[in-house]
Amino acid sequence: MELYTPETLISEEEIIQRIDALGKAITQNFEGQDLIVICVLKGAFMFCSDLIKRINLPLKLEFISLSSYGDSTQSSGSVRLEMDITANIEGKNVLIVEDIVDSGLTIKILMEIMSVRKPKEVRLASLLFKPSKLKHPVRIDYLGFEIEDKFVIGYGLDYAGRYRELPYIGVLNAGN
Ligand code: IMP
């Protein structure tokens, strides 16, 4: 396996600065209430970890895993629930933490799965959003960055399982 350094799109400093602001907004919006944070694996693990450190509320952390991409840079068009949360979210405030909204299909399906469980409220935090690819309208309550239609990696996001460990968001160049 060769070591390849992708071009930086969003630096570690920019990411942390933005997450600071998102953490403050979430803390304010849910003031005086409890929160269940659902981290969408695997891509959101780093974002979620940095985000919850900046949310000053009593919270519980849950994990869910959905798959749509396989090893490709294109969505397969179908979403599979691979691992579910363990908490009962009925009557609870829920914050879903996602890495990127691309076509919007994953979040649409996830919102459907959650809404039948009757939470009090479900909000979405997404680090990234590619508006040009959106097919299923979704409301992103807490957005990190809007980006162009480029396949990005790093800070939790992968290509074929690689590059998740990069501390910044990079662009995958053709041939790498
Ligand atoms: P959607 O269902 O098309 O919105 O895709 C959402 C999922 O696709 C994300 O949670 C990511 O795992 C993956 N994805 C979409 N775009 C990218 C990208 O540019 N880099 C890495 N993963 C991506």
XYZ file of N, CA and C and ligand atoms in Angstrom:
551
model
N 0.845 -1.198 0.000
C 0.000 0.000 0.000
C 0.882 1.251 0.000
N 0.704 2.109 -0.995
C 1.533 3.316 -1.066
C 0.993 4.421 -0.171
N 1.889 5.276 0.328
C 1.463 6.431 1.108
C 1.272 7.600 0.151
N 0.055 8.150 0.155
C -0.284 9.227 -0.773
C -0.878 10.373 0.040
N -0.443 11.595 -0.223
C -0.938 12.750 0.533
C -1.926 13.538 -0.313
N -3.224 13.400 -0.035
C -4.230 14.111 -0.837
C -4.162 15.628 -0.639
N -4.588 16.332 -1.647
C -4.649 17.796 -1.617
C -5.681 18.229 -0.560
N -5.352 19.282 0.211
C -6.256 19.740 1.278
C -7.392 20.586 0.711
N -8.623 20.267 1.114
C -9.768 21.107 0.755
C -10.164 21.960 1.966
N -10.241 21.318 3.139
C -10.572 22.035 4.382
C -9.560 21.595 5.448
N -8.871 22.559 6.018
C -7.799 22.226 6.969
C -8.376 21.814 8.331
N -7.519 21.194 9.124
C -7.909 20.764 10.473
C -8.356 21.977 11.314
N -7.656 23.086 11.182
C -7.989 24.292 11.954
C -9.377 24.813 11.573
N -9.650 24.854 10.267
C -10.973 25.327 9.808
C -12.079 24.413 10.326
N -11.833 23.110 10.298
C -12.848 22.137 10.752
C -13.158 22.373 12.229
N -12.110 22.467 13.037
C -12.310 22.614 14.487
C -13.008 23.941 14.832
N -12.633 24.982 14.104
C -13.273 26.286 14.334
C -14.780 26.210 14.058
N -15.126 25.543 12.968
C -16.541 25.411 12.582
C -17.290 24.541 13.597
N -16.651 23.452 14.033
C -17.294 22.543 14.994
C -17.529 23.256 16.327
N -16.626 24.140 16.699
C -16.817 24.953 17.906
C -18.143 25.706 17.835
N -18.387 26.331 16.673
C -19.621 27.120 16.480
C -20.841 26.204 16.487
N -20.735 25.039 15.851
C -21.871 24.101 15.821
C -22.190 23.613 17.236
N -21.166 23.296 17.998
C -21.354 22.827 19.381
C -22.079 23.873 20.213
N -21.700 25.128 20.020
C -22.346 26.226 20.777
C -23.817 26.349 20.376
N -24.098 26.280 19.071
C -25.480 26.401 18.580
C -26.350 25.259 19.116
N -25.819 24.039 19.101
C -26.579 22.874 19.586
C -26.850 23.034 21.091
N -25.826 23.436 21.832
C -25.964 23.638 23.285
C -27.071 24.653 23.581
N -27.075 25.741 22.804
C -28.098 26.793 23.004
C -29.486 26.288 22.645
N -29.584 25.605 21.479
C -30.897 25.155 20.996
C -31.568 24.155 21.926
N -30.783 23.325 22.596
C -31.367 22.289 23.464
C -31.176 22.611 24.953
N -30.968 23.874 25.263
C -30.690 24.288 26.648
C -31.715 23.715 27.634
N -31.223 23.147 28.710
C -32.103 22.612 29.753
C -32.707 21.256 29.423
N -32.281 20.647 28.307
C -32.842 19.349 27.895
C -31.733 18.309 27.709
N -32.145 17.031 27.681
C -31.212 15.925 27.417
C -31.184 15.647 25.920
N -30.139 14.973 25.503
C -29.977 14.708 24.074
C -29.444 13.295 23.848
N -29.997 12.625 22.824
C -29.379 11.373 22.370
C -28.690 11.689 21.051
N -27.385 11.506 21.028
C -26.595 11.775 19.824
C -26.371 10.440 19.111
N -26.753 10.406 17.828
C -26.561 9.176 17.048
C -25.490 9.419 15.994
N -24.373 8.745 16.168
C -23.239 8.871 15.241
C -23.411 7.853 14.119
N -23.424 8.343 12.875
C -23.601 7.448 11.729
C -22.216 6.922 11.309
N -22.016 5.638 11.598
C -20.724 5.004 11.278
C -20.617 4.681 9.797
N -19.384 4.568 9.228
C -18.186 4.843 10.002
C -17.752 6.297 9.825
N -18.233 6.919 8.740
C -17.697 8.212 8.310
C -17.772 9.347 9.309
N -18.773 9.332 10.211
C -18.959 10.486 11.112
C -18.216 10.342 12.434
N -17.420 9.263 12.595
C -16.840 9.007 13.927
C -15.958 10.151 14.420
N -15.169 10.761 13.543
C -14.226 11.796 13.973
C -14.967 13.113 14.238
N -15.881 13.446 13.340
C -16.711 14.642 13.488
C -17.508 14.553 14.785
N -18.140 13.411 15.018
C -18.983 13.229 16.196
C -18.148 13.334 17.468
N -16.970 12.746 17.433
C -16.106 12.786 18.608
C -15.701 14.223 18.944
N -15.339 15.013 17.936
C -14.978 16.416 18.188
C -16.203 17.263 18.527
N -17.361 16.917 17.940
C -18.577 17.703 18.188
C -19.093 17.525 19.614
N -19.167 16.289 20.098
C -19.773 16.089 21.436
C -18.924 16.701 22.547
N -17.611 16.874 22.289
C -16.762 17.541 23.294
C -17.179 18.995 23.459
N -17.890 19.522 22.465
C -18.279 20.936 22.466
C -19.777 21.131 22.713
N -20.480 20.050 23.074
C -21.905 20.167 23.420
C -22.014 20.089 24.941
N -22.479 21.176 25.527
C -22.528 21.243 26.983
C -23.940 20.928 27.484
N -24.341 19.650 27.317
C -25.674 19.171 27.706
C -25.518 17.734 28.212
N -26.482 17.244 29.042
C -26.434 15.832 29.402
C -26.787 15.016 28.160
N -25.875 14.207 27.668
C -26.171 13.454 26.443
C -25.769 11.992 26.555
N -26.399 11.191 25.692
C -26.029 9.778 25.554
C -25.637 9.565 24.109
N -24.614 8.749 23.907
C -24.092 8.522 22.556
C -24.489 7.135 22.052
N -25.020 7.109 20.831
C -25.414 5.862 20.180
C -24.733 5.800 18.813
N -24.632 4.576 18.290
C -24.030 4.392 16.965
C -24.995 3.637 16.062
N -24.985 4.046 14.789
C -25.789 3.325 13.789
C -24.922 3.184 12.541
N -25.141 2.124 11.797
C -24.346 1.941 10.584
C -25.259 1.614 9.410
N -25.099 2.402 8.355
C -25.876 2.212 7.126
C -24.878 2.140 5.989
N -25.195 1.403 4.950
C -24.246 1.395 3.834
C -24.951 1.661 2.522
N -24.289 2.470 1.683
C -24.877 2.737 0.370
C -23.831 2.723 -0.731
N -22.551 2.849 -0.357
C -21.528 3.081 -1.390
C -20.694 1.873 -1.783
N -20.540 0.877 -0.917
C -19.609 -0.202 -1.200
C -18.223 0.395 -1.359
N -17.482 -0.038 -2.381
C -16.125 0.482 -2.592
C -16.084 1.472 -3.737
N -17.225 2.053 -4.092
C -17.281 2.942 -5.249
C -17.361 4.409 -4.807
N -17.195 5.331 -5.755
C -17.392 6.750 -5.437
C -18.801 7.190 -5.834
N -19.637 6.263 -6.262
C -21.025 6.556 -6.629
C -21.956 5.806 -5.689
N -23.073 6.442 -5.329
C -24.044 5.772 -4.475
C -24.657 4.587 -5.211
N -24.899 3.495 -4.467
C -25.491 2.308 -5.101
C -26.985 2.495 -5.315
N -27.570 3.504 -4.673
C -28.997 3.773 -4.834
C -29.864 3.018 -3.853
N -29.256 2.147 -3.032
C -30.048 1.486 -1.997
C -29.273 1.562 -0.679
N -30.007 1.624 0.417
C -29.378 1.793 1.724
C -29.731 0.599 2.605
N -28.722 0.030 3.256
C -28.940 -1.131 4.127
C -28.597 -0.749 5.579
N -29.482 -1.114 6.505
C -29.192 -0.887 7.927
C -28.289 -2.024 8.391
N -27.041 -1.701 8.714
C -26.073 -2.748 9.082
C -25.981 -2.946 10.583
N -26.152 -1.848 11.341
C -26.094 -1.942 12.798
C -27.010 -0.876 13.377
N -27.890 -1.280 14.307
C -28.884 -0.360 14.849
C -28.428 0.206 16.205
N -29.094 1.276 16.637
C -28.843 1.816 17.973
C -29.446 0.869 19.016
N -29.043 1.046 20.274
C -29.603 0.184 21.324
C -30.618 0.941 22.193
N -30.586 2.294 22.141
C -31.461 3.087 23.019
C -32.884 3.188 22.476
N -33.834 3.374 23.395
C -35.207 3.680 23.033
C -35.294 5.206 22.909
N -35.665 5.693 21.724
C -35.650 7.159 21.513
C -37.039 7.783 21.643
N -38.029 6.990 22.034
C -39.395 7.510 22.153
C -39.443 8.694 23.143
N -39.975 9.818 22.655
C -40.117 11.005 23.498
C -38.811 11.754 23.755
N -37.733 11.351 23.082
C -36.413 11.952 23.349
C -35.985 12.928 22.243
N -35.093 13.858 22.608
C -34.448 14.715 21.609
C -33.297 13.937 20.990
N -33.287 13.897 19.663
C -32.264 13.121 18.959
C -31.483 14.034 18.023
N -30.160 13.889 18.068
C -29.305 14.588 17.105
C -28.549 13.536 16.295
N -28.832 13.504 14.999
C -28.124 12.586 14.108
C -26.867 13.293 13.609
N -25.744 12.608 13.694
C -24.476 13.209 13.263
C -23.939 12.419 12.071
N -23.903 13.091 10.914
C -23.522 12.453 9.645
C -22.272 13.139 9.091
N -21.513 12.410 8.284
C -20.303 13.006 7.699
C -20.631 13.904 6.508
N -21.484 13.409 5.592
C -21.754 14.170 4.368
C -23.134 13.828 3.826
N -23.841 14.837 3.351
C -25.098 14.614 2.632
C -24.786 14.821 1.156
N -24.967 13.758 0.383
C -24.636 13.767 -1.046
C -25.958 13.727 -1.817
N -26.482 12.538 -2.137
C -27.797 12.471 -2.782
C -28.921 12.731 -1.773
N -28.630 12.514 -0.495
C -29.634 12.693 0.554
C -30.386 11.410 0.880
N -30.100 10.341 0.121
C -30.841 9.085 0.306
C -30.615 8.474 1.696
N -29.360 8.432 2.128
C -29.053 7.819 3.425
C -29.828 8.514 4.545
N -29.817 9.851 4.522
C -30.496 10.597 5.583
C -32.017 10.453 5.470
N -32.514 10.418 4.260
C -33.962 10.247 4.074
C -34.405 8.922 4.726
N -33.680 7.845 4.426
C -34.017 6.526 4.984
C -33.847 6.537 6.509
N -32.761 7.152 6.966
C -32.505 7.199 8.404
C -33.603 7.970 9.144
N -34.058 9.076 8.565
C -35.130 9.869 9.185
C -36.425 9.040 9.242
N -36.673 8.258 8.197
C -37.866 7.395 8.189
C -37.776 6.343 9.299
N -36.586 5.731 9.433
C -36.373 4.710 10.471
C -36.612 5.329 11.854
N -36.118 6.551 12.045
C -36.232 7.212 13.352
C -37.659 7.659 13.649
N -38.341 8.202 12.632
C -39.649 8.802 12.915
C -40.686 7.778 13.383
N -40.598 6.530 12.931
C -41.557 5.518 13.412
C -41.318 5.165 14.884
N -40.177 5.563 15.410
C -39.867 5.284 16.820
C -40.328 6.413 17.752
N -41.017 7.395 17.162
C -41.663 8.476 17.917
C -40.760 9.290 18.852
N -39.645 9.812 18.347
C -38.836 10.719 19.178
C -39.566 12.040 19.356
N -39.143 12.827 20.340
C -39.742 14.156 20.534
C -39.352 15.035 19.355
N -38.082 15.018 19.019
C -37.570 15.840 17.926
C -36.295 15.215 17.373
N -36.138 15.261 16.047
C -34.889 14.770 15.443
C -34.258 15.907 14.665
N -32.995 16.201 14.975
C -32.247 17.196 14.208
C -31.022 16.532 13.587
N -30.516 17.200 12.555
C -29.387 16.634 11.815
C -28.192 17.581 11.825
N -27.037 17.025 12.172
C -25.768 17.750 12.003
C -24.975 17.010 10.938
N -24.547 17.731 9.920
C -23.706 17.105 8.897
C -22.478 17.972 8.682
N -21.323 17.323 8.655
C -20.084 18.094 8.460
C -20.061 18.711 7.064
N -20.492 17.933 6.062
C -20.396 18.392 4.675
C -21.714 18.232 3.938
N -21.883 19.025 2.878
C -23.077 18.956 2.031
C -22.670 19.288 0.597
N -23.059 18.383 -0.335
C -22.794 18.625 -1.756
C -24.121 18.969 -2.427
N -24.510 20.247 -2.482
C -25.851 20.602 -2.977
C -26.108 20.167 -4.412
N -25.063 20.115 -5.222
C -25.254 19.779 -6.644
C -25.698 18.332 -6.851
N -25.490 17.466 -5.840
C -25.841 16.048 -5.992
C -27.172 15.677 -5.339
N -27.810 16.657 -4.671
C -28.994 16.336 -3.871
C -30.180 15.882 -4.718
N -30.712 14.702 -4.383
C -31.908 14.189 -5.069
C -33.092 14.095 -4.110
N -32.795 13.912 -2.825
C -33.846 13.760 -1.816
C -33.695 14.906 -0.827
N -34.622 15.882 -0.867
C -34.477 17.061 -0.004
C -34.376 16.691 1.473
N -33.369 17.223 2.131
C -33.229 16.999 3.574
C -32.940 18.336 4.243
N -33.365 18.466 5.496
C -33.068 19.688 6.238
C -31.847 19.427 7.116
N -30.785 20.188 6.861
C -29.586 20.054 7.700
C -29.634 21.193 8.719
N -29.812 20.836 9.982
C -29.962 21.862 11.021
C -28.627 22.483 11.398
N -27.580 21.673 11.384
C -26.242 22.160 11.749
C -25.273 21.677 10.679
N -24.855 22.605 9.833
C -23.980 22.227 8.703
C -22.577 22.785 8.907
N -21.596 21.917 8.641
C -20.198 22.359 8.692
C -19.856 23.186 7.462
N -19.785 22.527 6.307
C -19.360 23.195 5.075
C -20.139 22.670 3.873
N -20.465 23.600 2.972
C -21.019 23.240 1.671
C -19.825 23.065 0.730
N -19.797 21.986 -0.053
C -18.655 21.773 -0.949
C -19.130 21.491 -2.375
N -18.187 21.633 -3.317
C -18.490 21.325 -4.726
C -18.593 19.815 -4.918
N -18.976 19.437 -6.112
C -19.121 18.023 -6.427
C -17.755 17.363 -6.664
N -17.051 17.090 -5.558
C -15.761 16.395 -5.615
C -15.825 15.262 -4.613
N -15.136 14.153 -4.905
C -15.119 13.067 -3.931
C -14.067 13.385 -2.881
N -14.530 13.535 -1.638
C -13.625 13.944 -0.566
C -13.325 12.791 0.392
N -12.155 12.899 1.015
C -11.691 11.859 1.939
C -11.055 12.525 3.153
N -10.856 11.733 4.191
C -10.191 12.234 5.387
C -11.178 12.697 6.437
N -10.684 12.923 7.654
C -11.495 13.322 8.798
C -12.719 12.391 8.921
N -12.462 11.105 8.771
C -13.510 10.088 8.902
C -14.022 9.545 7.586
N -13.932 10.344 6.523
C -14.482 9.897 5.227
C -13.450 9.026 4.497
N -13.963 8.026 3.810
C -13.060 7.060 3.179
C -13.262 6.953 1.680
N -12.274 6.349 1.054
C -12.457 5.788 -0.283
C -11.990 4.347 -0.163
N -12.898 3.398 -0.412
C -12.600 1.970 -0.291
C -11.928 1.644 1.054
N -12.431 2.286 2.110
C -11.944 1.970 3.454
C -10.688 2.727 3.864
N -10.092 3.499 2.963
C -8.837 4.192 3.294
C -9.041 5.694 3.537
N -8.049 6.301 4.135
C -7.914 7.759 4.371
C -8.742 8.308 5.526
N -9.452 7.465 6.261
C -10.295 7.985 7.361
C -9.459 8.709 8.413
N -8.210 8.310 8.575
C -7.366 8.829 9.660
C -6.822 10.233 9.399
N -6.925 10.743 8.177
C -6.394 12.085 7.887
C -7.090 13.119 8.762
N -6.348 14.079 9.337
C -6.980 15.067 10.223
C -7.663 16.204 9.477
N -7.622 16.187 8.163
C -8.223 17.255 7.343
C -9.091 16.629 6.248
N -9.873 17.463 5.530
C -10.662 16.972 4.393
C -9.825 17.185 3.134
N -9.616 16.119 2.395
C -8.830 16.200 1.166
C -9.666 15.775 -0.037
N -9.097 16.031 -1.220
C -9.769 15.643 -2.459
C -9.031 14.467 -3.055
N -9.810 13.485 -3.444
C -9.208 12.297 -4.062
C -8.978 12.579 -5.542
N -7.722 12.527 -5.957
C -7.431 12.764 -7.371
C -7.530 11.468 -8.162
N -7.917 11.604 -9.443
C -8.015 10.429 -10.304
C -6.663 9.724 -10.315
N -6.704 8.400 -10.264
C -5.471 7.623 -10.329
C -4.885 7.292 -8.972
N -5.460 7.882 -7.884
C -4.924 7.549 -6.551
C -5.944 6.784 -5.717
P -26.056 9.917 0.179
O -26.948 8.825 0.641
O -25.903 9.922 -1.322
O -26.404 11.285 0.713
O -24.605 9.564 0.654
C -24.240 9.628 1.960
C -23.062 8.732 2.251
O -22.221 8.509 1.106
C -22.178 9.418 3.246
O -22.556 9.113 4.556
C -20.788 8.935 2.905
O -20.503 7.769 3.614
C -20.840 8.612 1.421
N -20.260 9.708 0.596
C -20.909 10.577 -0.195
N -20.060 11.445 -0.784
C -18.841 11.103 -0.350
C -17.518 11.645 -0.575
O -17.288 12.621 -1.312
N -16.504 11.012 0.078
C -16.687 9.955 0.904
N -17.884 9.428 1.156
C -18.952 9.999 0.534
